[in-house]
Amino acid sequence: MKEADEVRTLRAKLDLKGAHLTKQRAAVFAYLSAVDHHPTAEEVFLAVKRDVPKISLATVYKNLEALVACHAATKLNYGDAAARYDIRTSPHYHTRCLKCGRISDLDPVPENELTQLIKPPEGFAALDYRIEIAGYCKNCSDQKEE
Amino acid sequence: MKEADEVRTLRAKLDLKGAHLTKQRAAVFAYLSAVDHHPTAEEVFLAVKRDVPKISLATVYKNLEALVACHAATKLNYGDAAARYDIRTSPHYHTRCLKCGRISDLDPVPENELTQLIKPPEGFAALDYRIEIAGYCKNCSDQKEE
DNA sequence: ATTCTTGCAAAAGATTTGCAAACAA
DNA sequence: TTGTTTGCAAATCTTTTGCAAGAAT
């Protein structure tokens, strides 16, 4: 999908919630689309500030939540203190490095095999499987702490 | 295992780290053992205060971390803002209710089938699989939000 | 006796909120 | 024009920390 299409899709998703597409919101979305990992709000803030110097951290938070609300992004609360945001909204899973904190994508897992192996108890209405493998990423594997 | 044995086991685990077994620590451990879900530090604090009225929230946090450090409990960061603590230390997985926030245990998943289905990328040193099914628990399924 | 723990208050980090001015539809 | 968003500062929530007094080994 070329960039113009992505923006059109985003605008449509926002429209459904009566939300506007501002310069700040577009910049947050663009950064989330550009990076290959899943940054914290702080990281997004620092990066986006290069394009929109006057943007505030509160605005970044509000925009990240707006993207989540219109299903243009996903919030990842697994793991450490600061939440992370992910531009992908289709089901997929993550690795998390215990040393550097980086969250990356896992190779796809067949949906049906997964739900067959892992079943919720009677009466629990499952909406979302969340899977994370914690460990040491390639870069950190060498210098890992005790 | 009867209660005296549990305390003996706990004491042994603490000893390995040079940690003491105080009245407060025992109460935190006892509460964690007694409940069938996985409470936040705040919940533990409120509950334990009934037995140890002068206990402080900071002490509860310190004790929960001490239990995690000596492998007498596990910390669950999946999901919402406040971490939750789990007396079980062997690998197992959870359900999380999106309405009431309750974290409960999932039926066991065969370890080998799991690692065969879900594999980390080349070079990633996997230490811990974390799996959560988010959805609505039996109690909340009826009155669930839009 | 020595080391660890408690409880308090203050600090820190992440996130949210209230509000008037600015912007998008 | 109307409703949404921005940026700021203050507030909130969870968790951590420093420290003197008290408890466990």
mmCIF file with all atom_site columns, N, CA and C in Angstrom, chain B residues 89-139:
data_model
loop_
_atom_site.group_PDB
_atom_site.id
_atom_site.type_symbol
_atom_site.label_atom_id
_atom_site.label_alt_id
_atom_site.label_comp_id
_atom_site.label_asym_id
_atom_site.label_entity_id
_atom_site.label_seq_id
_atom_site.pdbx_PDB_ins_code
_atom_site.Cartn_x
_atom_site.Cartn_y
_atom_site.Cartn_z
_atom_site.occupancy
_atom_site.B_iso_or_equiv
_atom_site.pdbx_formal_charge
_atom_site.auth_seq_id
_atom_site.auth_comp_id
_atom_site.auth_asym_id
_atom_site.auth_atom_id
_atom_site.pdbx_PDB_model_num
ATOM 1   N N  . THR B 1 89  ? 4.703   -20.798 40.676 1.00 0.00 ? 89  THR B N  1
ATOM 2   C CA . THR B 1 89  ? 5.937   -20.424 39.997 1.00 0.00 ? 89  THR B CA 1
ATOM 3   C C  . THR B 1 89  ? 6.216   -21.332 38.795 1.00 0.00 ? 89  THR B C  1
ATOM 4   N N  . SER B 1 90  ? 5.497   -22.447 38.686 1.00 0.00 ? 90  SER B N  1
ATOM 5   C CA . SER B 1 90  ? 5.680   -23.292 37.512 1.00 0.00 ? 90  SER B CA 1
ATOM 6   C C  . SER B 1 90  ? 4.948   -22.665 36.331 1.00 0.00 ? 90  SER B C  1
ATOM 7   N N  . PRO B 1 91  ? 5.401   -22.980 35.110 1.00 0.00 ? 91  PRO B N  1
ATOM 8   C CA . PRO B 1 91  ? 4.807   -22.309 33.950 1.00 0.00 ? 91  PRO B CA 1
ATOM 9   C C  . PRO B 1 91  ? 3.316   -22.609 33.807 1.00 0.00 ? 91  PRO B C  1
ATOM 10  N N  . HIS B 1 92  ? 2.554   -21.587 33.674 1.00 0.00 ? 92  HIS B N  1
ATOM 11  C CA . HIS B 1 92  ? 1.134   -21.742 33.395 1.00 0.00 ? 92  HIS B CA 1
ATOM 12  C C  . HIS B 1 92  ? 0.636   -20.403 32.890 1.00 0.00 ? 92  HIS B C  1
ATOM 13  N N  . TYR B 1 93  ? -0.616  -20.379 32.429 1.00 0.00 ? 93  TYR B N  1
ATOM 14  C CA . TYR B 1 93  ? -1.076  -19.205 31.701 1.00 0.00 ? 93  TYR B CA 1
ATOM 15  C C  . TYR B 1 93  ? -2.408  -18.719 32.248 1.00 0.00 ? 93  TYR B C  1
ATOM 16  N N  . HIS B 1 94  ? -2.850  -17.566 31.742 1.00 0.00 ? 94  HIS B N  1
ATOM 17  C CA . HIS B 1 94  ? -3.973  -16.895 32.394 1.00 0.00 ? 94  HIS B CA 1
ATOM 18  C C  . HIS B 1 94  ? -5.082  -16.428 31.455 1.00 0.00 ? 94  HIS B C  1
ATOM 19  N N  . THR B 1 95  ? -6.236  -16.232 32.070 1.00 0.00 ? 95  THR B N  1
ATOM 20  C CA . THR B 1 95  ? -7.302  -15.488 31.394 1.00 0.00 ? 95  THR B CA 1
ATOM 21  C C  . THR B 1 95  ? -7.402  -14.137 32.098 1.00 0.00 ? 95  THR B C  1
ATOM 22  N N  . ARG B 1 96  ? -7.787  -13.132 31.339 1.00 0.00 ? 96  ARG B N  1
ATOM 23  C CA . ARG B 1 96  ? -7.983  -11.813 31.948 1.00 0.00 ? 96  ARG B CA 1
ATOM 24  C C  . ARG B 1 96  ? -9.322  -11.244 31.507 1.00 0.00 ? 96  ARG B C  1
ATOM 25  N N  . CYS B 1 97  ? -10.145 -10.875 32.459 1.00 0.00 ? 97  CYS B N  1
ATOM 26  C CA . CYS B 1 97  ? -11.450 -10.319 32.122 1.00 0.00 ? 97  CYS B CA 1
ATOM 27  C C  . CYS B 1 97  ? -11.308 -8.832  31.821 1.00 0.00 ? 97  CYS B C  1
ATOM 28  N N  . LEU B 1 98  ? -11.797 -8.442  30.652 1.00 0.00 ? 98  LEU B N  1
ATOM 29  C CA . LEU B 1 98  ? -11.682 -7.049  30.219 1.00 0.00 ? 98  LEU B CA 1
ATOM 30  C C  . LEU B 1 98  ? -12.638 -6.153  30.983 1.00 0.00 ? 98  LEU B C  1
ATOM 31  N N  . LYS B 1 99  ? -13.606 -6.740  31.641 1.00 0.00 ? 99  LYS B N  1
ATOM 32  C CA . LYS B 1 99  ? -14.557 -5.926  32.403 1.00 0.00 ? 99  LYS B CA 1
ATOM 33  C C  . LYS B 1 99  ? -14.117 -5.760  33.853 1.00 0.00 ? 99  LYS B C  1
ATOM 34  N N  . CYS B 1 100 ? -13.942 -6.869  34.564 1.00 0.00 ? 100 CYS B N  1
ATOM 35  C CA . CYS B 1 100 ? -13.645 -6.754  35.995 1.00 0.00 ? 100 CYS B CA 1
ATOM 36  C C  . CYS B 1 100 ? -12.148 -6.846  36.295 1.00 0.00 ? 100 CYS B C  1
ATOM 37  N N  . GLY B 1 101 ? -11.343 -7.196  35.294 1.00 0.00 ? 101 GLY B N  1
ATOM 38  C CA . GLY B 1 101 ? -9.898  -7.192  35.481 1.00 0.00 ? 101 GLY B CA 1
ATOM 39  C C  . GLY B 1 101 ? -9.336  -8.430  36.152 1.00 0.00 ? 101 GLY B C  1
ATOM 40  N N  . ARG B 1 102 ? -10.197 -9.364  36.494 1.00 0.00 ? 102 ARG B N  1
ATOM 41  C CA . ARG B 1 102 ? -9.734  -10.547 37.213 1.00 0.00 ? 102 ARG B CA 1
ATOM 42  C C  . ARG B 1 102 ? -8.816  -11.419 36.352 1.00 0.00 ? 102 ARG B C  1
ATOM 43  N N  . ILE B 1 103 ? -7.724  -11.867 36.957 1.00 0.00 ? 103 ILE B N  1
ATOM 44  C CA . ILE B 1 103 ? -6.775  -12.760 36.293 1.00 0.00 ? 103 ILE B CA 1
ATOM 45  C C  . ILE B 1 103 ? -6.931  -14.139 36.914 1.00 0.00 ? 103 ILE B C  1
ATOM 46  N N  . SER B 1 104 ? -7.190  -15.138 36.100 1.00 0.00 ? 104 SER B N  1
ATOM 47  C CA . SER B 1 104 ? -7.317  -16.493 36.621 1.00 0.00 ? 104 SER B CA 1
ATOM 48  C C  . SER B 1 104 ? -6.444  -17.447 35.825 1.00 0.00 ? 104 SER B C  1
ATOM 49  N N  . ASP B 1 105 ? -6.337  -18.667 36.333 1.00 0.00 ? 105 ASP B N  1
ATOM 50  C CA . ASP B 1 105 ? -5.476  -19.634 35.669 1.00 0.00 ? 105 ASP B CA 1
ATOM 51  C C  . ASP B 1 105 ? -6.181  -20.333 34.520 1.00 0.00 ? 105 ASP B C  1
ATOM 52  N N  . LEU B 1 106 ? -5.377  -20.655 33.541 1.00 0.00 ? 106 LEU B N  1
ATOM 53  C CA . LEU B 1 106 ? -5.834  -21.405 32.381 1.00 0.00 ? 106 LEU B CA 1
ATOM 54  C C  . LEU B 1 106 ? -5.505  -22.875 32.640 1.00 0.00 ? 106 LEU B C  1
ATOM 55  N N  . ASP B 1 107 ? -6.278  -23.766 32.058 1.00 0.00 ? 107 ASP B N  1
ATOM 56  C CA . ASP B 1 107 ? -5.921  -25.178 32.143 1.00 0.00 ? 107 ASP B CA 1
ATOM 57  C C  . ASP B 1 107 ? -4.516  -25.365 31.565 1.00 0.00 ? 107 ASP B C  1
ATOM 58  N N  . PRO B 1 108 ? -3.766  -26.326 32.098 1.00 0.00 ? 108 PRO B N  1
ATOM 59  C CA . PRO B 1 108 ? -2.388  -26.499 31.648 1.00 0.00 ? 108 PRO B CA 1
ATOM 60  C C  . PRO B 1 108 ? -2.282  -26.767 30.143 1.00 0.00 ? 108 PRO B C  1
ATOM 61  N N  . VAL B 1 109 ? -1.222  -26.282 29.552 1.00 0.00 ? 109 VAL B N  1
ATOM 62  C CA . VAL B 1 109 ? -0.954  -26.490 28.129 1.00 0.00 ? 109 VAL B CA 1
ATOM 63  C C  . VAL B 1 109 ? 0.320   -27.327 28.021 1.00 0.00 ? 109 VAL B C  1
ATOM 64  N N  . PRO B 1 110 ? 0.293   -28.408 27.241 1.00 0.00 ? 110 PRO B N  1
ATOM 65  C CA . PRO B 1 110 ? 1.497   -29.243 27.126 1.00 0.00 ? 110 PRO B CA 1
ATOM 66  C C  . PRO B 1 110 ? 2.678   -28.426 26.597 1.00 0.00 ? 110 PRO B C  1
ATOM 67  N N  . GLU B 1 111 ? 3.742   -28.418 27.378 1.00 0.00 ? 111 GLU B N  1
ATOM 68  C CA . GLU B 1 111 ? 4.924   -27.608 27.099 1.00 0.00 ? 111 GLU B CA 1
ATOM 69  C C  . GLU B 1 111 ? 5.508   -27.879 25.699 1.00 0.00 ? 111 GLU B C  1
ATOM 70  N N  . ASN B 1 112 ? 5.654   -29.148 25.370 1.00 0.00 ? 112 ASN B N  1
ATOM 71  C CA . ASN B 1 112 ? 6.323   -29.467 24.108 1.00 0.00 ? 112 ASN B CA 1
ATOM 72  C C  . ASN B 1 112 ? 5.488   -29.078 22.894 1.00 0.00 ? 112 ASN B C  1
ATOM 73  N N  . GLU B 1 113 ? 4.168   -29.270 22.990 1.00 0.00 ? 113 GLU B N  1
ATOM 74  C CA . GLU B 1 113 ? 3.318   -28.854 21.867 1.00 0.00 ? 113 GLU B CA 1
ATOM 75  C C  . GLU B 1 113 ? 3.368   -27.350 21.684 1.00 0.00 ? 113 GLU B C  1
ATOM 76  N N  . LEU B 1 114 ? 3.464   -26.675 22.809 1.00 0.00 ? 114 LEU B N  1
ATOM 77  C CA . LEU B 1 114 ? 3.502   -25.214 22.769 1.00 0.00 ? 114 LEU B CA 1
ATOM 78  C C  . LEU B 1 114 ? 4.765   -24.707 22.083 1.00 0.00 ? 114 LEU B C  1
ATOM 79  N N  . THR B 1 115 ? 5.902   -25.229 22.512 1.00 0.00 ? 115 THR B N  1
ATOM 80  C CA . THR B 1 115 ? 7.165   -24.731 21.945 1.00 0.00 ? 115 THR B CA 1
ATOM 81  C C  . THR B 1 115 ? 7.338   -25.187 20.498 1.00 0.00 ? 115 THR B C  1
ATOM 82  N N  . GLN B 1 116 ? 6.598   -26.219 20.133 1.00 0.00 ? 116 GLN B N  1
ATOM 83  C CA . GLN B 1 116 ? 6.664   -26.662 18.742 1.00 0.00 ? 116 GLN B CA 1
ATOM 84  C C  . GLN B 1 116 ? 5.830   -25.743 17.848 1.00 0.00 ? 116 GLN B C  1
ATOM 85  N N  . LEU B 1 117 ? 4.731   -25.273 18.406 1.00 0.00 ? 117 LEU B N  1
ATOM 86  C CA . LEU B 1 117 ? 3.831   -24.410 17.624 1.00 0.00 ? 117 LEU B CA 1
ATOM 87  C C  . LEU B 1 117 ? 4.345   -22.972 17.559 1.00 0.00 ? 117 LEU B C  1
ATOM 88  N N  . ILE B 1 118 ? 4.869   -22.505 18.664 1.00 0.00 ? 118 ILE B N  1
ATOM 89  C CA . ILE B 1 118 ? 5.289   -21.108 18.744 1.00 0.00 ? 118 ILE B CA 1
ATOM 90  C C  . ILE B 1 118 ? 6.792   -21.052 18.950 1.00 0.00 ? 118 ILE B C  1
ATOM 91  N N  . LYS B 1 119 ? 7.485   -20.592 17.932 1.00 0.00 ? 119 LYS B N  1
ATOM 92  C CA . LYS B 1 119 ? 8.948   -20.583 17.991 1.00 0.00 ? 119 LYS B CA 1
ATOM 93  C C  . LYS B 1 119 ? 9.480   -19.163 17.864 1.00 0.00 ? 119 LYS B C  1
ATOM 94  N N  . PRO B 1 120 ? 10.481  -18.834 18.680 1.00 0.00 ? 120 PRO B N  1
ATOM 95  C CA . PRO B 1 120 ? 11.105  -17.515 18.543 1.00 0.00 ? 120 PRO B CA 1
ATOM 96  C C  . PRO B 1 120 ? 11.972  -17.480 17.290 1.00 0.00 ? 120 PRO B C  1
ATOM 97  N N  . PRO B 1 121 ? 12.285  -16.299 16.775 1.00 0.00 ? 121 PRO B N  1
ATOM 98  C CA . PRO B 1 121 ? 13.155  -16.188 15.611 1.00 0.00 ? 121 PRO B CA 1
ATOM 99  C C  . PRO B 1 121 ? 14.578  -16.649 15.937 1.00 0.00 ? 121 PRO B C  1
ATOM 100 N N  . GLU B 1 122 ? 15.309  -17.033 14.918 1.00 0.00 ? 122 GLU B N  1
ATOM 101 C CA . GLU B 1 122 ? 16.740  -17.366 15.018 1.00 0.00 ? 122 GLU B CA 1
ATOM 102 C C  . GLU B 1 122 ? 17.479  -16.381 15.918 1.00 0.00 ? 122 GLU B C  1
ATOM 103 N N  . GLY B 1 123 ? 18.223  -16.896 16.856 1.00 0.00 ? 123 GLY B N  1
ATOM 104 C CA . GLY B 1 123 ? 19.106  -16.029 17.635 1.00 0.00 ? 123 GLY B CA 1
ATOM 105 C C  . GLY B 1 123 ? 18.460  -15.475 18.883 1.00 0.00 ? 123 GLY B C  1
ATOM 106 N N  . PHE B 1 124 ? 17.142  -15.635 19.021 1.00 0.00 ? 124 PHE B N  1
ATOM 107 C CA . PHE B 1 124 ? 16.475  -15.143 20.224 1.00 0.00 ? 124 PHE B CA 1
ATOM 108 C C  . PHE B 1 124 ? 16.496  -16.248 21.267 1.00 0.00 ? 124 PHE B C  1
ATOM 109 N N  . ALA B 1 125 ? 17.055  -15.950 22.435 1.00 0.00 ? 125 ALA B N  1
ATOM 110 C CA . ALA B 1 125 ? 17.153  -16.947 23.508 1.00 0.00 ? 125 ALA B CA 1
ATOM 111 C C  . ALA B 1 125 ? 15.904  -16.895 24.370 1.00 0.00 ? 125 ALA B C  1
ATOM 112 N N  . ALA B 1 126 ? 14.978  -17.798 24.129 1.00 0.00 ? 126 ALA B N  1
ATOM 113 C CA . ALA B 1 126 ? 13.692  -17.779 24.828 1.00 0.00 ? 126 ALA B CA 1
ATOM 114 C C  . ALA B 1 126 ? 13.842  -18.294 26.248 1.00 0.00 ? 126 ALA B C  1
ATOM 115 N N  . LEU B 1 127 ? 13.306  -17.578 27.204 1.00 0.00 ? 127 LEU B N  1
ATOM 116 C CA . LEU B 1 127 ? 13.347  -18.017 28.595 1.00 0.00 ? 127 LEU B CA 1
ATOM 117 C C  . LEU B 1 127 ? 11.957  -18.332 29.118 1.00 0.00 ? 127 LEU B C  1
ATOM 118 N N  . ASP B 1 128 ? 10.963  -17.625 28.625 1.00 0.00 ? 128 ASP B N  1
ATOM 119 C CA . ASP B 1 128 ? 9.661   -17.690 29.263 1.00 0.00 ? 128 ASP B CA 1
ATOM 120 C C  . ASP B 1 128 ? 8.552   -17.386 28.258 1.00 0.00 ? 128 ASP B C  1
ATOM 121 N N  . TYR B 1 129 ? 7.613   -18.304 28.160 1.00 0.00 ? 129 TYR B N  1
ATOM 122 C CA . TYR B 1 129 ? 6.441   -18.056 27.326 1.00 0.00 ? 129 TYR B CA 1
ATOM 123 C C  . TYR B 1 129 ? 5.353   -17.434 28.181 1.00 0.00 ? 129 TYR B C  1
ATOM 124 N N  . ARG B 1 130 ? 4.757   -16.374 27.692 1.00 0.00 ? 130 ARG B N  1
ATOM 125 C CA . ARG B 1 130 ? 3.673   -15.747 28.434 1.00 0.00 ? 130 ARG B CA 1
ATOM 126 C C  . ARG B 1 130 ? 2.432   -15.716 27.564 1.00 0.00 ? 130 ARG B C  1
ATOM 127 N N  . ILE B 1 131 ? 1.400   -16.331 28.056 1.00 0.00 ? 131 ILE B N  1
ATOM 128 C CA . ILE B 1 131 ? 0.183   -16.439 27.278 1.00 0.00 ? 131 ILE B CA 1
ATOM 129 C C  . ILE B 1 131 ? -0.989  -15.973 28.116 1.00 0.00 ? 131 ILE B C  1
ATOM 130 N N  . GLU B 1 132 ? -1.823  -15.184 27.496 1.00 0.00 ? 132 GLU B N  1
ATOM 131 C CA . GLU B 1 132 ? -2.996  -14.695 28.186 1.00 0.00 ? 132 GLU B CA 1
ATOM 132 C C  . GLU B 1 132 ? -4.164  -14.702 27.204 1.00 0.00 ? 132 GLU B C  1
ATOM 133 N N  . ILE B 1 133 ? -5.308  -15.137 27.660 1.00 0.00 ? 133 ILE B N  1
ATOM 134 C CA . ILE B 1 133 ? -6.510  -14.993 26.853 1.00 0.00 ? 133 ILE B CA 1
ATOM 135 C C  . ILE B 1 133 ? -7.334  -13.875 27.472 1.00 0.00 ? 133 ILE B C  1
ATOM 136 N N  . ALA B 1 134 ? -7.529  -12.819 26.690 1.00 0.00 ? 134 ALA B N  1
ATOM 137 C CA . ALA B 1 134 ? -8.352  -11.710 27.171 1.00 0.00 ? 134 ALA B CA 1
ATOM 138 C C  . ALA B 1 134 ? -9.779  -11.915 26.679 1.00 0.00 ? 134 ALA B C  1
ATOM 139 N N  . GLY B 1 135 ? -10.735 -11.520 27.499 1.00 0.00 ? 135 GLY B N  1
ATOM 140 C CA . GLY B 1 135 ? -12.135 -11.672 27.113 1.00 0.00 ? 135 GLY B CA 1
ATOM 141 C C  . GLY B 1 135 ? -13.030 -11.347 28.289 1.00 0.00 ? 135 GLY B C  1
ATOM 142 N N  . TYR B 1 136 ? -14.203 -11.968 28.327 1.00 0.00 ? 136 TYR B N  1
ATOM 143 C CA . TYR B 1 136 ? -15.117 -11.710 29.438 1.00 0.00 ? 136 TYR B CA 1
ATOM 144 C C  . TYR B 1 136 ? -15.321 -12.975 30.252 1.00 0.00 ? 136 TYR B C  1
ATOM 145 N N  . CYS B 1 137 ? -15.167 -12.863 31.553 1.00 0.00 ? 137 CYS B N  1
ATOM 146 C CA . CYS B 1 137 ? -15.334 -14.020 32.419 1.00 0.00 ? 137 CYS B CA 1
ATOM 147 C C  . CYS B 1 137 ? -16.815 -14.366 32.526 1.00 0.00 ? 137 CYS B C  1
ATOM 148 N N  . LYS B 1 138 ? -17.075 -15.527 33.063 1.00 0.00 ? 138 LYS B N  1
ATOM 149 C CA . LYS B 1 138 ? -18.445 -16.022 33.166 1.00 0.00 ? 138 LYS B CA 1
ATOM 150 C C  . LYS B 1 138 ? -19.364 -14.978 33.809 1.00 0.00 ? 138 LYS B C  1
ATOM 151 N N  . ASN B 1 139 ? -18.903 -14.428 34.912 1.00 0.00 ? 139 ASN B N  1
ATOM 152 C CA . ASN B 1 139 ? -19.719 -13.454 35.643 1.00 0.00 ? 139 ASN B CA 1
ATOM 153 C C  . ASN B 1 139 ? -20.032 -12.215 34.830 1.00 0.00 ? 139 ASN B C  1
#
